[in-house]
mmCIF file of C-alpha atoms in Angstrom:
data_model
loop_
_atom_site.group_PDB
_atom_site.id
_atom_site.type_symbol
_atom_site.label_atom_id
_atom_site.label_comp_id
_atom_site.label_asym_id
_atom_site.label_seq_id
_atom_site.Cartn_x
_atom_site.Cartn_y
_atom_site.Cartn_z
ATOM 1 C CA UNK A 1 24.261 3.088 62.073
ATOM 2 C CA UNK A 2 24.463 1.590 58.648
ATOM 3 C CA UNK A 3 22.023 -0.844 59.698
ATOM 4 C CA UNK A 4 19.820 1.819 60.709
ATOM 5 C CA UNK A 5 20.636 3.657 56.973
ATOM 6 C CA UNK A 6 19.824 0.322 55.563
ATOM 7 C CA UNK A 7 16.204 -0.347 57.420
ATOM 8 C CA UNK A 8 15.766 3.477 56.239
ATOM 9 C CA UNK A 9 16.437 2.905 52.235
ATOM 10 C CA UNK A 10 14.100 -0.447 52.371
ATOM 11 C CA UNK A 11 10.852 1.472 54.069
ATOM 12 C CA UNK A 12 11.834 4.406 51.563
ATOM 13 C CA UNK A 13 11.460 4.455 49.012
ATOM 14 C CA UNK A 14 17.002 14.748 68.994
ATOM 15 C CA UNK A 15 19.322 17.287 68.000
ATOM 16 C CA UNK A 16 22.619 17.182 69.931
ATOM 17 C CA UNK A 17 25.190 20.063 69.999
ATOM 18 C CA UNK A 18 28.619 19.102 68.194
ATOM 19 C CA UNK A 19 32.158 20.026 68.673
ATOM 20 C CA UNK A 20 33.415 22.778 66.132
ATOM 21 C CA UNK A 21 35.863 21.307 63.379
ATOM 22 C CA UNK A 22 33.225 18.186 62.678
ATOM 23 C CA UNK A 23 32.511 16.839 59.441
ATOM 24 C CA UNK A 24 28.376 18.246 59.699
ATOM 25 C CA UNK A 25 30.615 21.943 58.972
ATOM 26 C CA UNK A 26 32.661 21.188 56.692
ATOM 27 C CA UNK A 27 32.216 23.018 53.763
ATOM 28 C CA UNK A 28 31.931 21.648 50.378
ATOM 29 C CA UNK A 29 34.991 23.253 49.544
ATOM 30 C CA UNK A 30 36.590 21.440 51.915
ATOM 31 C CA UNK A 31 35.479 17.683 51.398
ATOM 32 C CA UNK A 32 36.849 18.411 47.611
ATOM 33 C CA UNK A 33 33.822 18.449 45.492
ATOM 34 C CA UNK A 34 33.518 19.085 42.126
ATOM 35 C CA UNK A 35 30.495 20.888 42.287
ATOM 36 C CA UNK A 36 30.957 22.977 45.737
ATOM 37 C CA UNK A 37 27.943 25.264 44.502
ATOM 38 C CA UNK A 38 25.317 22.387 44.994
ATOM 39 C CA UNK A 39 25.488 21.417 48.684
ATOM 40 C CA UNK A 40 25.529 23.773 51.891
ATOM 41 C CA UNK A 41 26.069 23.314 55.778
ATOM 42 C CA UNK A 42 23.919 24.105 58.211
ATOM 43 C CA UNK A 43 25.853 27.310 59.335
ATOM 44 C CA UNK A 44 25.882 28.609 55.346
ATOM 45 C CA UNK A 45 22.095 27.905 55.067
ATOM 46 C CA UNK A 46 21.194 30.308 58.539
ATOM 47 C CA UNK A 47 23.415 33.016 56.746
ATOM 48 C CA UNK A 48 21.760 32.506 53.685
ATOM 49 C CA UNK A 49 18.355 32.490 55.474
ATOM 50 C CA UNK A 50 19.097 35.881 57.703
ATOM 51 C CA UNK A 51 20.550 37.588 54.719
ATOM 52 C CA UNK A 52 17.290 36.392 52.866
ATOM 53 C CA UNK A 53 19.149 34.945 49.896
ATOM 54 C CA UNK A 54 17.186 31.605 49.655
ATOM 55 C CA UNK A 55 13.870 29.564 49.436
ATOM 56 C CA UNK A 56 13.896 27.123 51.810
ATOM 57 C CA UNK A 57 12.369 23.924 50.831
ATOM 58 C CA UNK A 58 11.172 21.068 53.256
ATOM 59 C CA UNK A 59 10.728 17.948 51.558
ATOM 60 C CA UNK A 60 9.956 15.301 54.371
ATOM 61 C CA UNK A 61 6.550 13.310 55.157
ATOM 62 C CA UNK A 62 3.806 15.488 54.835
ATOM 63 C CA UNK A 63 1.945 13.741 57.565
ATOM 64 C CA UNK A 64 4.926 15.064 59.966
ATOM 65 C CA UNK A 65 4.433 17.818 62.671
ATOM 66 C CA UNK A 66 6.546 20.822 63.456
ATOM 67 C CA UNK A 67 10.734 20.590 62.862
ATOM 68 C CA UNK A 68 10.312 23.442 59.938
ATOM 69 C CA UNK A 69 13.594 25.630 59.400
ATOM 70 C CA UNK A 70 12.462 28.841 59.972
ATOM 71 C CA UNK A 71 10.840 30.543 56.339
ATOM 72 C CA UNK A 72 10.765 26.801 55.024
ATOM 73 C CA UNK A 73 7.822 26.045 52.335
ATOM 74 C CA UNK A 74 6.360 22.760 52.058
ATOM 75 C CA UNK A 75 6.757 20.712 49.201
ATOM 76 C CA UNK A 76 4.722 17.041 48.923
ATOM 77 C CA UNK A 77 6.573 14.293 48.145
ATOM 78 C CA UNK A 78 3.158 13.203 45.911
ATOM 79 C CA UNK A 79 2.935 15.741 44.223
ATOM 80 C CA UNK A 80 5.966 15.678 42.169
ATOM 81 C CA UNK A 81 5.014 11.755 40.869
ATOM 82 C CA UNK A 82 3.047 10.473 38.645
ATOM 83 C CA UNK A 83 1.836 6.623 36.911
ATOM 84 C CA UNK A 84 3.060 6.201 33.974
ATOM 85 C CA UNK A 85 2.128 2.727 31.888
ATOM 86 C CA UNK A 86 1.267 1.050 35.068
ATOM 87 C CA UNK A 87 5.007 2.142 37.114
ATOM 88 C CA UNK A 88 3.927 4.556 40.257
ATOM 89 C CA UNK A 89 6.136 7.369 41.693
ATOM 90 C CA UNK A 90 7.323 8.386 38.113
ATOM 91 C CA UNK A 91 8.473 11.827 37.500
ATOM 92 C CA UNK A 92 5.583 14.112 36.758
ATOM 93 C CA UNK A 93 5.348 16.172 34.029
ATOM 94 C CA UNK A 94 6.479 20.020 33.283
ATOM 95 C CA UNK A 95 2.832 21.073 33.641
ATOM 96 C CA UNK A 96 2.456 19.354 37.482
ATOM 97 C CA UNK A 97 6.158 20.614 38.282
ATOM 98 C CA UNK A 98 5.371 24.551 37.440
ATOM 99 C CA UNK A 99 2.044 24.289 39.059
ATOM 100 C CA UNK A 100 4.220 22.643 42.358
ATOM 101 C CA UNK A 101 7.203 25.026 42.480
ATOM 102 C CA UNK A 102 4.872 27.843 41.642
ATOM 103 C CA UNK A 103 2.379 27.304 44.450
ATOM 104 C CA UNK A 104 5.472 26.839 46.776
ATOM 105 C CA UNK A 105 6.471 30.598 45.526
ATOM 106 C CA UNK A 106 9.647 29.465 44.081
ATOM 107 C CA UNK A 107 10.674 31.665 41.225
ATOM 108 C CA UNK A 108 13.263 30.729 38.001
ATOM 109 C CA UNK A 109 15.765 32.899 39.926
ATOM 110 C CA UNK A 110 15.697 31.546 43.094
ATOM 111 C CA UNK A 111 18.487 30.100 45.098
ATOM 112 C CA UNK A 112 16.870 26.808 46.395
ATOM 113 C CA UNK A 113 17.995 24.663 49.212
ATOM 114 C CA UNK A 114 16.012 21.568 50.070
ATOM 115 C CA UNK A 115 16.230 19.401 52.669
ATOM 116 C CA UNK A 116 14.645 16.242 54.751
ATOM 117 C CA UNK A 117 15.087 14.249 57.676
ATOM 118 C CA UNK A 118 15.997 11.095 55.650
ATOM 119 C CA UNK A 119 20.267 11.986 55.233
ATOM 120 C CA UNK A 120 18.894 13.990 51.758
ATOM 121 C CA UNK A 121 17.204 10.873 50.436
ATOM 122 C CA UNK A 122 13.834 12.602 49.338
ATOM 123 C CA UNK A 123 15.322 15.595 48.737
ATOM 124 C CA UNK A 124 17.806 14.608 46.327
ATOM 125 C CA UNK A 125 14.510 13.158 44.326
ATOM 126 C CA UNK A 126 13.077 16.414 44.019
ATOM 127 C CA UNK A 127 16.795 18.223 43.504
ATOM 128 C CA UNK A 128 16.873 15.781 40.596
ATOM 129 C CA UNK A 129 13.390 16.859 39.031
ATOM 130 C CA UNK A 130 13.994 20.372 39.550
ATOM 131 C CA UNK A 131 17.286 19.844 37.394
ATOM 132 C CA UNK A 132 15.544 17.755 34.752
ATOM 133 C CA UNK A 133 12.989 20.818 34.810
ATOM 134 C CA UNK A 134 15.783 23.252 34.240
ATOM 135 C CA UNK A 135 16.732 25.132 37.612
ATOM 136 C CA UNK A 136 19.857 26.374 37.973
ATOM 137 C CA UNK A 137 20.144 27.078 41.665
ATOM 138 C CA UNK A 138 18.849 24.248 43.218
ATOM 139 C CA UNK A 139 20.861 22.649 46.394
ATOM 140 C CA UNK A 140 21.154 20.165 49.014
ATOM 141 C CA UNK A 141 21.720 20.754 53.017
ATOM 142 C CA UNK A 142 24.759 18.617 53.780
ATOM 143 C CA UNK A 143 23.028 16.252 56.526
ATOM 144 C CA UNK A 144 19.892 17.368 56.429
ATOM 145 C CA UNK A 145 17.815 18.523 59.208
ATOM 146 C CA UNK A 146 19.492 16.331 61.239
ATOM 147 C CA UNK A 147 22.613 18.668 60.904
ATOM 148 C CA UNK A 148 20.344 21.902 61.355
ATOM 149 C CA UNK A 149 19.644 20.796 64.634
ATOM 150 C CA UNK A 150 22.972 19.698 65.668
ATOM 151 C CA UNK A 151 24.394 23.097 65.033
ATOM 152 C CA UNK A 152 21.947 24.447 67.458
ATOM 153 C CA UNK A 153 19.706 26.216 65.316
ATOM 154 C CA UNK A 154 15.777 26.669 66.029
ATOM 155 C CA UNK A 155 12.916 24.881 63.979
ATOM 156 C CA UNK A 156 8.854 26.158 64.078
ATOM 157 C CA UNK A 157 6.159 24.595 64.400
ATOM 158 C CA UNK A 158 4.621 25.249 60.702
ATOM 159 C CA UNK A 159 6.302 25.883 57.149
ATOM 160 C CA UNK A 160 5.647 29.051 55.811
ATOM 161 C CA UNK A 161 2.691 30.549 54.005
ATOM 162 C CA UNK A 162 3.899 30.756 50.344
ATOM 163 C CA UNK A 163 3.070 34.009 47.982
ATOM 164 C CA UNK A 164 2.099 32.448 44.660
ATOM 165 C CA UNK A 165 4.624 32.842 42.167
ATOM 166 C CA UNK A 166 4.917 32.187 38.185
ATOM 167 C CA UNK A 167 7.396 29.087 37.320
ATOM 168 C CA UNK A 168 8.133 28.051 33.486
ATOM 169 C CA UNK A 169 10.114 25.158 33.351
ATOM 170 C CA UNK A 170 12.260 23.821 30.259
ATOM 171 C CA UNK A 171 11.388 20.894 28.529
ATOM 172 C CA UNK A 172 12.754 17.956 30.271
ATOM 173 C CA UNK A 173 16.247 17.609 30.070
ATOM 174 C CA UNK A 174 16.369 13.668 28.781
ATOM 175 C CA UNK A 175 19.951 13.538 29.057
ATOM 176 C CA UNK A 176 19.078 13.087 32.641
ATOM 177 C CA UNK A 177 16.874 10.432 32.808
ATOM 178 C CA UNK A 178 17.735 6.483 31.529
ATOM 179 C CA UNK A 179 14.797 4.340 30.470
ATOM 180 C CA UNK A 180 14.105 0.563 30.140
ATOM 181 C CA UNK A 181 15.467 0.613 26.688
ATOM 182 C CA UNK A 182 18.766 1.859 27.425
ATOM 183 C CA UNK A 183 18.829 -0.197 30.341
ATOM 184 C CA UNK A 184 18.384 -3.673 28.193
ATOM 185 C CA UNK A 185 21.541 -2.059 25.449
ATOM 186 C CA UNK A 186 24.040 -2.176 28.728
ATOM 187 C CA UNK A 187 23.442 -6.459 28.575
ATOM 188 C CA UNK A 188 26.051 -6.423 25.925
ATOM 189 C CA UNK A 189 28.216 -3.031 25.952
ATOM 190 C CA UNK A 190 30.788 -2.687 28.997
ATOM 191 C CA UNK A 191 30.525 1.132 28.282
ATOM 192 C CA UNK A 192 26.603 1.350 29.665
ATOM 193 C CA UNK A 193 26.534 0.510 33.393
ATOM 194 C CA UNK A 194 23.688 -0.396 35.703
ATOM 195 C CA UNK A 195 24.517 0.808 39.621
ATOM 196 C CA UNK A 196 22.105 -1.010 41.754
ATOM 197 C CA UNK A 197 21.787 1.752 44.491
ATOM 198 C CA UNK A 198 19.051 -0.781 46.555
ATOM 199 C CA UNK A 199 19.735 -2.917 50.540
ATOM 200 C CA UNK A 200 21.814 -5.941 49.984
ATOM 201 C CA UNK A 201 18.503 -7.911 50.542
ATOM 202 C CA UNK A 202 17.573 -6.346 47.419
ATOM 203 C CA UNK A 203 20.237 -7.092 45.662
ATOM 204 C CA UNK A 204 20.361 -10.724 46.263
ATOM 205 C CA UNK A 205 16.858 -11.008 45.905
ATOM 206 C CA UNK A 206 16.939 -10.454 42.317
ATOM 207 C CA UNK A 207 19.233 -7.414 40.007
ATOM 208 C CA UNK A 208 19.292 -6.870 36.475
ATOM 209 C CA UNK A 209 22.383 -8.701 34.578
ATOM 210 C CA UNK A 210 25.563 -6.869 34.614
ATOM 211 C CA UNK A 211 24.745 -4.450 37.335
ATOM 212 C CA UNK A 212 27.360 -2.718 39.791
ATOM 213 C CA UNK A 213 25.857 -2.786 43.212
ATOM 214 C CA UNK A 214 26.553 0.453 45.674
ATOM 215 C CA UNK A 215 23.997 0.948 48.454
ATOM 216 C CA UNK A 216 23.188 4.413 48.866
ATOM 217 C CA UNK A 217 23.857 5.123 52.466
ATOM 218 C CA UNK A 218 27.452 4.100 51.267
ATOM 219 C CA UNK A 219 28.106 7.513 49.971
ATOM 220 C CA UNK A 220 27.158 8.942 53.570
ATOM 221 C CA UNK A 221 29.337 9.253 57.180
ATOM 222 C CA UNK A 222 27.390 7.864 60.440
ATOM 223 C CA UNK A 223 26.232 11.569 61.057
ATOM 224 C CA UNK A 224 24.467 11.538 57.646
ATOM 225 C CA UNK A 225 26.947 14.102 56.159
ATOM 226 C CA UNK A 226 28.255 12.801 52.863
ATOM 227 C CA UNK A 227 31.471 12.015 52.799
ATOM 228 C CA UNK A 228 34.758 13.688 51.100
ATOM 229 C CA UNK A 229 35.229 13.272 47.829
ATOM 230 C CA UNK A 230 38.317 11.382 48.212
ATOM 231 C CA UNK A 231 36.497 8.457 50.134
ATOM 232 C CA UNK A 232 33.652 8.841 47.739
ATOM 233 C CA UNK A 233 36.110 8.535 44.621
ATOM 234 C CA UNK A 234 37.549 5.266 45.896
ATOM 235 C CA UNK A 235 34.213 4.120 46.635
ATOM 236 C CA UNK A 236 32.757 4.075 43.214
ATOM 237 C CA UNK A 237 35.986 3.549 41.349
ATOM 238 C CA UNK A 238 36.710 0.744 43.200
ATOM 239 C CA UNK A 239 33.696 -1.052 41.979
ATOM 240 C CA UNK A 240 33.951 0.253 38.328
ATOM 241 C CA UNK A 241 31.756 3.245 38.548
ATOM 242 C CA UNK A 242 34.314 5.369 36.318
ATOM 243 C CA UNK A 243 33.777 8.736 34.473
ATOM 244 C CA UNK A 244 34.904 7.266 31.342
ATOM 245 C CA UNK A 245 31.837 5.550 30.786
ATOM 246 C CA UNK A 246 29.184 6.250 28.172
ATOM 247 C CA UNK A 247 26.290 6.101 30.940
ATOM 248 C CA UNK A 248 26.010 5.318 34.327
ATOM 249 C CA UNK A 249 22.212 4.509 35.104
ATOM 250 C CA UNK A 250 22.008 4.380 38.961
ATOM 251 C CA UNK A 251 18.548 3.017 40.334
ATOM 252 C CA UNK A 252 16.700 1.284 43.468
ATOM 253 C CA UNK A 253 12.683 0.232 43.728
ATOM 254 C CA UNK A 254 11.782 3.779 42.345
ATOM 255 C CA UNK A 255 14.434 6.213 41.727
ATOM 256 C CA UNK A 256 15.241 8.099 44.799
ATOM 257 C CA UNK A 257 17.606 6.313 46.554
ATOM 258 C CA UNK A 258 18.767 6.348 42.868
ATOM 259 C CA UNK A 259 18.365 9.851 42.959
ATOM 260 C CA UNK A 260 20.337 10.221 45.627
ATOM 261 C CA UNK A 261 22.954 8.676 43.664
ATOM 262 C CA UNK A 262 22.932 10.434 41.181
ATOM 263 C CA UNK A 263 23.511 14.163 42.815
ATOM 264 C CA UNK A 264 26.923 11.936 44.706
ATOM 265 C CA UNK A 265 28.184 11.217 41.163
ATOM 266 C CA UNK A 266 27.350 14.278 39.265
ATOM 267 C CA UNK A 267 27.718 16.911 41.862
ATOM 268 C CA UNK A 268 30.285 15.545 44.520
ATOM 269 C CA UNK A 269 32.690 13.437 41.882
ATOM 270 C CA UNK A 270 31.688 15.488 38.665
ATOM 271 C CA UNK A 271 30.764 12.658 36.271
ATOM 272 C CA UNK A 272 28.660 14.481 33.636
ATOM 273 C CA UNK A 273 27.237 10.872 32.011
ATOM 274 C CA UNK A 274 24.867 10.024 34.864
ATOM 275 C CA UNK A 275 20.746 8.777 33.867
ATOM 276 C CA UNK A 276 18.913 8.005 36.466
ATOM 277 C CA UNK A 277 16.426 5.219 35.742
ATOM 278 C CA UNK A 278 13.332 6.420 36.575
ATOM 279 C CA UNK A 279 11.377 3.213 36.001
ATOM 280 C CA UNK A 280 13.727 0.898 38.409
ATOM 281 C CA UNK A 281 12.490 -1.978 40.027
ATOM 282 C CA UNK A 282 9.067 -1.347 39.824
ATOM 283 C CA UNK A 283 9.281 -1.050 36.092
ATOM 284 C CA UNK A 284 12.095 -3.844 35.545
ATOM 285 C CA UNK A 285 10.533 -6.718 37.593
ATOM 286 C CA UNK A 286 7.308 -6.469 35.551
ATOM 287 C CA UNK A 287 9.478 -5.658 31.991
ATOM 288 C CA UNK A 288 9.688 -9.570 31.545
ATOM 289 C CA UNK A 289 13.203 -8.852 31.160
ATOM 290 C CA UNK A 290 16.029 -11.485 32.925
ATOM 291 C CA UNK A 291 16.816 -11.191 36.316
ATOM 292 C CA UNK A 292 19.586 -12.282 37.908
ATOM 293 C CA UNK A 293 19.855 -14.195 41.301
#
């Protein structure tokens, strides 16, 4: 399975009934995260759904057929990037994200839930934008749709028709996002850490000097649930990732698996000095900048 995980995060960027008491429904409370209000089973998102409490947001290929949560609008992963000097896949700007979440019907108000079929990969990207953007009730389905399925719930064949709506997003929040600059200051201060969040071939392939190196799918159980927040804690700590530094800048080829990353640190372990390099590899291995082998 982490092979499988692994094949997944290198090209990135049949639902089966389980026993009650598994880790796909255990609540966020219960796994011990810091920030319970950010992630959701699959039983918490039907109540939410038939109690009509939340926009549900499906963020996987656009090219793919049916599997919709019931009431589920459609997000495209395209639309949410832009090029910036030369480096594709870059977050787009406030203009392109009000336009997006306001064609999808999404309001300021909203309680959002978002989820793929990639163990929250891609939609941990566009959890991140929407929190650089300013939402404040944005979350992830623990497992994805993966776990939707697995509790036995139905899917349709088409998202749903979205109502226009008005979004204004804030200015983006830059607290959130680490650039190539900051990047090159963590060469000589032990307080600025790069986490390489890319496949081991990756990795040894070429990573920028200094770097921590966590694969992604490390922070998930073989059912694509993330894990508790004990496991997750001696996971990152044990390979220096510590909230007592000034910046943690997570990132991969182009900052989703980074994304990803980010929302375990921030929301799961509650380390409030996460950036997320937005450039990554695409930017860094044309910066001219060392790389180490």
């Amino acid at each position: 399975m982490v092979l499988v995980l692994s094949m997944v995060s290198v090209l990135t960027g049949c639902s089966s009934t389980e026993p009650s008491g598994t880790d796909s429904q255990k609540t966020a409370n219960e796994k011990g995260y810091a920030h319970p209000e950010s992630i959701v089973t699959a039983q918490e998102l039907k109540e939410m759904i038939d109690n009509d409490e939340v926009v549900a947001v499906d963020f996987r290929d656009a090219k793919l057929p049916g599997g919709y949560i019931p009431g589920a609008v459609k997000i495209a992963r395209k639309d949410i990037a832009t090029e910036k000097n030369g480096v594709p896949g870059m977050i787009a700007d406030k203009e392109q994200i009000e336009k997006v979440l306001g064609n999808a019907g999404i309001k300021n108000d909203d309680t959002v839930v978002i989820y793929d079929d990639k163990n929250e990969l891609w939609a941990a990207r566009l959890w991140w934008v929407m929190k650089v953007y300013g939402h404040e009730d944005v979350r992830l389905l623990d497992g994805g749709l993966d776990a939707w399925k697995a509790a036995g719930y139905d899917t349709e064949a088409s998202a749903k028709e979205a109502e226009a709506a008005e979004y204004k997003a804030k200015e983006a929040n830059k607290d959130l996002i680490a650039d190539l600059e900051l990047i090159k200051k963590s060469y000589d201060n032990e307080n600025l850490l790069v986490l390489d969040t890319r496949s081991e071939k990756e990795w040894n392939d070429g990573h920028i000097p200094g770097a921590a190196w966590i694969e992604w799918t490390n922070a998930l159980k073989e059912d694509g649930t993330f894990k508790s927040a004990e496991e997750l804690k001696n996971i990152y700590e044990g390979k220096g990732v510590t909230a007592d530094k000034e910046a943690i800048m997570p990132h991969c080829k182009s900052a989703v698996r980074s994304a990803h990353t980010f929302f375990v640190l921030t929301q799961l372990l509650g380390y409030d000095n996460v950036k997320n390099y937005d450039g990554s590899w695409l930017e860094y291995s044309k910066s001219g900048e060392k790389i180490v082998k």
